[in-house]
Amino acid sequence: MFDEAVRALREWQRDDQPFQLHPGDLGWYRRFGAKAAEDAVRVWRVGGKIAAVGLLDGADLLRCTIAPELRQDSELAERLADDICTPERGVLPAGTVYVESPRGTRFQELMFERGWQSDVPWTPLRLDLGAQLIDPGVSVDVIGHDRADVHAAVIRASFEKSTFTEERWHAMATGSPYADARSLVALDRGVAVAAIVVWSAGPGRPGLIEPMGVHRDHRGKGFGTAITVAGAAALRELGSSSALVCTPSSNAGAVATYRAAGFTALPEVHDQRRD
């Protein structure tokens, strides 16, 4: 089911659609292993065809998207809401939980009608890959299986609670979404200082940055902007039409980094929360 969900998500990525769950999100989750990734995916079907995909990203967050042609479908919205709001159905547990879904769907409206609330804001950003990219100004290496430890070490040093390891890099890279992905590191005098993973959804479709990090010992020197530009260039080589990323609006440094790399902020999005 994991690979089938990835294929559906590829088809749904469009530049004229709101920010939504991307095959790269499933690809990044694949770092926890094949079984964990399979167990975390939920799909809903209409007429035997996948109509909605959810990723249980932790115990209390379902990241969900819907086929573009069904985003105003009331029957599908009711099915999704019933399944998600009923703990016994095994989608989300009882208690405080969260759902991420694209804005403007009947499902999102229905969840508000059922008493769910907006949670903290996130800022999606987009870069048109048909435009001229700035020079990253640093040396950048593409990381393969033989140097997974280098990439993993930078990501681990970039996020306070990161559990990313060389073993998890390999688990990520053996998943089907990674066939259209790249891992990059930026180097300063031979030292790896920043890292990124970029995910293509196929030629002519938006690509995703997930994650990007700068080593805690090398911040404030522009390396975040540099590796982001390098990641955007890699997505363009993979045929992506644009590069997308989403970060908490409270993380002003991250928003500024992406803006410096040429990204434009899109309207804020909010998860929905049930207390």
Short mmCIF file of C-alpha atoms in Angstrom, two decimals:
data_model
loop_
_atom_site.label_atom_id
_atom_site.label_comp_id
_atom_site.label_asym_id
_atom_site.label_seq_id
_atom_site.Cartn_x
_atom_site.Cartn_y
_atom_site.Cartn_z
CA MET A 1 0.00 0.00 0.00
CA PHE A 2 2.92 2.36 0.68
CA ASP A 3 4.14 2.32 -2.93
CA GLU A 4 0.59 2.63 -4.26
CA ALA A 5 0.06 5.70 -2.07
CA VAL A 6 3.33 7.20 -3.33
CA ARG A 7 2.17 6.77 -6.93
CA ALA A 8 -1.14 8.46 -6.18
CA LEU A 9 0.58 11.39 -4.46
CA ARG A 10 2.87 11.87 -7.46
CA GLU A 11 -0.14 12.27 -9.73
CA TRP A 12 -1.80 14.82 -7.43
CA GLN A 13 1.10 17.28 -7.24
CA ARG A 14 0.32 20.44 -9.21
CA ASP A 15 1.62 23.98 -9.07
CA ASP A 16 -1.92 25.37 -9.10
CA GLN A 17 -3.01 23.35 -6.04
CA PRO A 18 -2.65 24.32 -2.35
CA PHE A 19 0.34 22.97 -0.43
CA GLN A 20 -0.34 19.31 0.36
CA LEU A 21 1.14 15.98 1.39
CA HIS A 22 3.93 15.06 -1.04
CA PRO A 23 5.48 11.71 -1.97
CA GLY A 24 8.67 13.08 -0.42
CA ASP A 25 6.92 13.20 2.97
CA LEU A 26 6.38 9.46 2.71
CA GLY A 27 9.95 9.08 1.47
CA TRP A 28 11.36 10.91 4.49
CA TYR A 29 9.21 8.82 6.84
CA ARG A 30 10.69 5.70 5.21
CA ARG A 31 13.80 6.31 7.34
CA PHE A 32 12.03 4.36 10.08
CA GLY A 33 12.00 1.26 7.90
CA ALA A 34 9.69 -0.45 5.44
CA LYS A 35 7.27 -1.90 8.00
CA ALA A 36 6.93 1.33 9.97
CA ALA A 37 6.26 3.26 6.76
CA GLU A 38 3.67 0.75 5.59
CA ASP A 39 1.94 0.84 8.99
CA ALA A 40 1.83 4.65 8.99
CA VAL A 41 -0.05 5.00 5.69
CA ARG A 42 -3.83 5.18 5.46
CA VAL A 43 -5.75 5.21 2.16
CA TRP A 44 -9.40 5.76 1.26
CA ARG A 45 -10.79 4.57 -2.07
CA VAL A 46 -13.62 5.52 -4.36
CA GLY A 47 -14.53 2.94 -6.99
CA GLY A 48 -11.41 0.96 -6.15
CA LYS A 49 -9.09 3.91 -6.84
CA ILE A 50 -7.21 5.79 -4.12
CA ALA A 51 -9.10 8.98 -3.33
CA ALA A 52 -7.27 10.15 -0.18
CA VAL A 53 -3.95 9.38 1.50
CA GLY A 54 -2.99 9.89 5.13
CA LEU A 55 0.40 9.58 6.83
CA LEU A 56 0.32 8.99 10.59
CA ASP A 57 3.35 11.16 11.36
CA GLY A 58 3.77 10.22 15.01
CA ALA A 59 1.08 9.04 17.38
CA ASP A 60 -1.15 12.12 17.23
CA LEU A 61 -0.78 13.73 13.77
CA LEU A 62 -2.40 12.58 10.54
CA ARG A 63 -1.12 14.35 7.45
CA CYS A 64 -3.81 13.95 4.84
CA THR A 65 -4.55 14.94 1.24
CA ILE A 66 -7.32 14.25 -1.25
CA ALA A 67 -7.39 13.68 -5.01
CA PRO A 68 -7.87 17.11 -6.66
CA GLU A 69 -11.10 16.14 -8.39
CA LEU A 70 -12.64 14.98 -5.08
CA ARG A 71 -11.78 17.86 -2.79
CA GLN A 72 -15.36 19.09 -2.69
CA ASP A 73 -16.89 15.61 -2.54
CA SER A 74 -19.21 15.57 0.49
CA GLU A 75 -19.52 11.78 0.68
CA LEU A 76 -15.76 11.29 0.80
CA ALA A 77 -15.43 14.11 3.34
CA GLU A 78 -17.96 12.40 5.61
CA ARG A 79 -16.11 9.08 5.35
CA LEU A 80 -12.80 10.70 6.21
CA ALA A 81 -14.24 12.67 9.12
CA ASP A 82 -16.05 9.64 10.54
CA ASP A 83 -12.94 7.48 10.39
CA ILE A 84 -10.61 10.13 11.79
CA CYS A 85 -12.95 11.21 14.59
CA THR A 86 -13.68 7.66 15.77
CA PRO A 87 -10.68 6.27 17.71
CA GLU A 88 -11.96 2.69 17.40
CA ARG A 89 -11.38 2.83 13.65
CA GLY A 90 -7.62 2.99 14.16
CA VAL A 91 -6.76 6.21 12.36
CA LEU A 92 -6.14 8.54 15.32
CA PRO A 93 -6.36 7.80 19.06
CA ALA A 94 -8.60 9.51 21.61
CA GLY A 95 -7.46 12.76 23.22
CA THR A 96 -5.69 15.73 21.69
CA VAL A 97 -4.83 14.96 18.07
CA TYR A 98 -4.04 16.89 14.89
CA VAL A 99 -4.88 16.67 11.19
CA GLU A 100 -3.09 18.38 8.31
CA SER A 101 -5.15 18.75 5.15
CA PRO A 102 -5.14 21.06 2.11
CA ARG A 103 -7.06 24.32 2.47
CA GLY A 104 -10.31 24.70 0.60
CA THR A 105 -11.53 21.09 0.87
CA ARG A 106 -14.97 20.03 2.00
CA PHE A 107 -13.23 17.70 4.47
CA GLN A 108 -11.46 20.61 6.17
CA GLU A 109 -14.71 22.57 6.40
CA LEU A 110 -16.47 19.55 7.89
CA MET A 111 -13.83 19.09 10.58
CA PHE A 112 -14.33 22.69 11.69
CA GLU A 113 -18.07 22.05 11.75
CA ARG A 114 -17.39 19.11 14.07
CA GLY A 115 -15.59 21.34 16.53
CA TRP A 116 -11.94 21.00 15.49
CA GLN A 117 -9.85 24.17 15.82
CA SER A 118 -6.96 25.78 13.96
CA ASP A 119 -3.55 25.05 15.46
CA VAL A 120 -0.30 27.02 15.12
CA PRO A 121 0.50 28.51 11.68
CA TRP A 122 2.99 27.09 9.18
CA THR A 123 4.49 28.97 6.23
CA PRO A 124 4.74 27.16 2.89
CA LEU A 125 7.24 28.65 0.45
CA ARG A 126 7.68 28.09 -3.28
CA LEU A 127 10.44 28.69 -5.82
CA ASP A 128 9.70 28.66 -9.56
CA LEU A 129 12.46 26.53 -11.07
CA GLY A 130 12.03 28.21 -14.43
CA ALA A 131 13.60 31.32 -12.93
CA GLN A 132 17.32 32.03 -12.61
CA LEU A 133 18.89 30.52 -9.47
CA ILE A 134 21.55 32.33 -7.49
CA ASP A 135 25.03 30.81 -7.17
CA PRO A 136 25.23 28.78 -3.93
CA GLY A 137 28.80 29.97 -3.46
CA VAL A 138 30.00 26.77 -1.79
CA SER A 139 31.13 23.32 -2.80
CA VAL A 140 28.28 20.81 -2.79
CA ASP A 141 28.50 17.01 -2.87
CA VAL A 142 25.80 14.53 -3.83
CA ILE A 143 25.76 11.82 -1.16
CA GLY A 144 25.44 8.14 -2.02
CA HIS A 145 25.35 4.99 0.09
CA ASP A 146 29.11 5.10 0.66
CA ARG A 147 28.90 8.47 2.47
CA ALA A 148 25.58 8.17 4.24
CA ASP A 149 27.30 8.74 7.58
CA VAL A 150 28.38 12.25 6.50
CA HIS A 151 24.88 13.33 5.54
CA ALA A 152 23.29 11.76 8.62
CA ALA A 153 25.80 13.41 10.97
CA VAL A 154 25.00 16.90 9.65
CA ILE A 155 21.23 16.38 9.87
CA ARG A 156 21.63 15.01 13.40
CA ALA A 157 23.69 18.04 14.41
CA SER A 158 21.12 20.39 12.86
CA PHE A 159 18.07 19.38 14.91
CA GLU A 160 18.09 19.13 18.68
CA LYS A 161 16.05 15.93 18.94
CA SER A 162 17.06 14.28 15.67
CA THR A 163 17.42 10.50 15.68
CA PHE A 164 18.70 10.34 12.09
CA THR A 165 21.55 7.86 11.67
CA GLU A 166 23.49 6.23 8.87
CA GLU A 167 21.21 3.18 9.19
CA ARG A 168 18.13 5.38 8.83
CA TRP A 169 19.63 7.09 5.79
CA HIS A 170 19.96 3.68 4.13
CA ALA A 171 16.38 2.77 5.10
CA MET A 172 15.20 6.04 3.53
CA ALA A 173 17.25 5.55 0.39
CA THR A 174 15.96 2.04 -0.28
CA GLY A 175 12.33 3.23 -0.39
CA SER A 176 10.59 3.78 -3.73
CA PRO A 177 10.27 7.61 -3.35
CA TYR A 178 14.06 7.94 -3.20
CA ALA A 179 14.38 6.91 -6.85
CA ASP A 180 13.60 10.59 -7.59
CA ALA A 181 15.44 12.15 -4.65
CA ARG A 182 18.89 13.52 -3.86
CA SER A 183 20.87 13.96 -0.63
CA LEU A 184 23.34 16.85 -0.69
CA VAL A 185 25.88 18.37 1.70
CA ALA A 186 27.55 21.77 1.55
CA LEU A 187 31.27 21.87 2.34
CA ASP A 188 33.37 24.62 3.91
CA ARG A 189 37.08 23.90 3.47
CA GLY A 190 36.25 20.22 3.22
CA VAL A 191 34.00 20.13 6.29
CA ALA A 192 30.32 19.18 5.85
CA VAL A 193 28.34 22.13 7.25
CA ALA A 194 24.80 21.80 5.88
CA ALA A 195 22.64 19.06 4.41
CA ILE A 196 19.40 18.66 2.51
CA VAL A 197 17.18 16.00 0.96
CA VAL A 198 15.08 16.95 -2.07
CA TRP A 199 12.26 14.87 -3.54
CA SER A 200 10.92 15.03 -7.08
CA ALA A 201 7.35 13.99 -7.87
CA GLY A 202 8.23 13.62 -11.55
CA PRO A 203 8.87 15.98 -14.47
CA GLY A 204 6.69 19.07 -14.57
CA ARG A 205 5.51 18.65 -10.96
CA PRO A 206 6.49 20.41 -7.72
CA GLY A 207 9.41 18.95 -5.78
CA LEU A 208 9.85 19.04 -2.01
CA ILE A 209 12.64 19.95 0.42
CA GLU A 210 12.49 17.68 3.48
CA PRO A 211 14.64 18.20 5.52
CA MET A 212 17.24 20.99 5.33
CA GLY A 213 19.61 21.63 8.20
CA VAL A 214 22.77 23.54 9.12
CA HIS A 215 25.24 22.05 11.61
CA ARG A 216 24.92 23.84 14.95
CA ASP A 217 28.63 24.76 14.87
CA HIS A 218 28.40 26.49 11.49
CA ARG A 219 25.34 28.71 11.65
CA GLY A 220 25.09 32.37 10.71
CA LYS A 221 27.37 32.07 7.67
CA GLY A 222 24.83 31.63 4.88
CA PHE A 223 25.19 27.88 4.55
CA GLY A 224 21.45 27.32 4.89
CA THR A 225 20.77 29.54 1.90
CA ALA A 226 23.59 27.87 -0.04
CA ILE A 227 22.38 24.30 0.47
CA THR A 228 18.79 25.35 -0.27
CA VAL A 229 19.83 26.84 -3.62
CA ALA A 230 21.82 23.68 -4.38
CA GLY A 231 18.78 21.58 -3.53
CA ALA A 232 16.59 23.66 -5.84
CA ALA A 233 19.13 23.18 -8.63
CA ALA A 234 19.04 19.42 -8.05
CA LEU A 235 15.24 19.44 -8.30
CA ARG A 236 15.46 21.34 -11.57
CA GLU A 237 17.85 18.70 -12.92
CA LEU A 238 15.27 16.08 -11.91
CA GLY A 239 12.64 17.92 -13.96
CA SER A 240 10.65 19.54 -11.15
CA SER A 241 8.63 22.63 -12.05
CA SER A 242 9.03 24.24 -8.62
CA ALA A 243 10.54 23.64 -5.20
CA LEU A 244 8.32 23.60 -2.11
CA VAL A 245 9.05 23.67 1.59
CA CYS A 246 6.95 24.27 4.70
CA THR A 247 8.24 25.48 8.05
CA PRO A 248 6.63 26.69 11.29
CA SER A 249 5.86 30.40 10.98
CA SER A 250 7.46 30.86 14.40
CA ASN A 251 10.81 29.76 12.94
CA ALA A 252 11.71 33.17 11.58
CA GLY A 253 15.27 32.07 10.79
CA ALA A 254 14.10 29.27 8.51
CA VAL A 255 11.61 31.53 6.72
CA ALA A 256 14.37 34.11 6.20
CA THR A 257 16.75 31.46 4.87
CA TYR A 258 14.28 30.26 2.25
CA ARG A 259 13.45 33.82 1.25
CA ALA A 260 17.16 34.54 0.82
CA ALA A 261 17.35 31.53 -1.51
CA GLY A 262 14.65 33.09 -3.70
CA PHE A 263 11.52 31.40 -2.33
CA THR A 264 8.22 33.26 -2.03
CA ALA A 265 6.00 32.71 1.00
CA LEU A 266 2.50 31.38 0.29
CA PRO A 267 -0.56 31.92 2.53
CA GLU A 268 -0.10 30.37 5.96
CA VAL A 269 -1.61 26.96 6.65
CA HIS A 270 -2.82 25.48 9.93
CA ASP A 271 -3.21 21.96 11.20
CA GLN A 272 -6.58 21.24 12.78
CA ARG A 273 -6.67 20.22 16.45
CA ARG A 274 -9.16 18.31 18.56
CA ASP A 275 -8.65 18.94 22.25
#
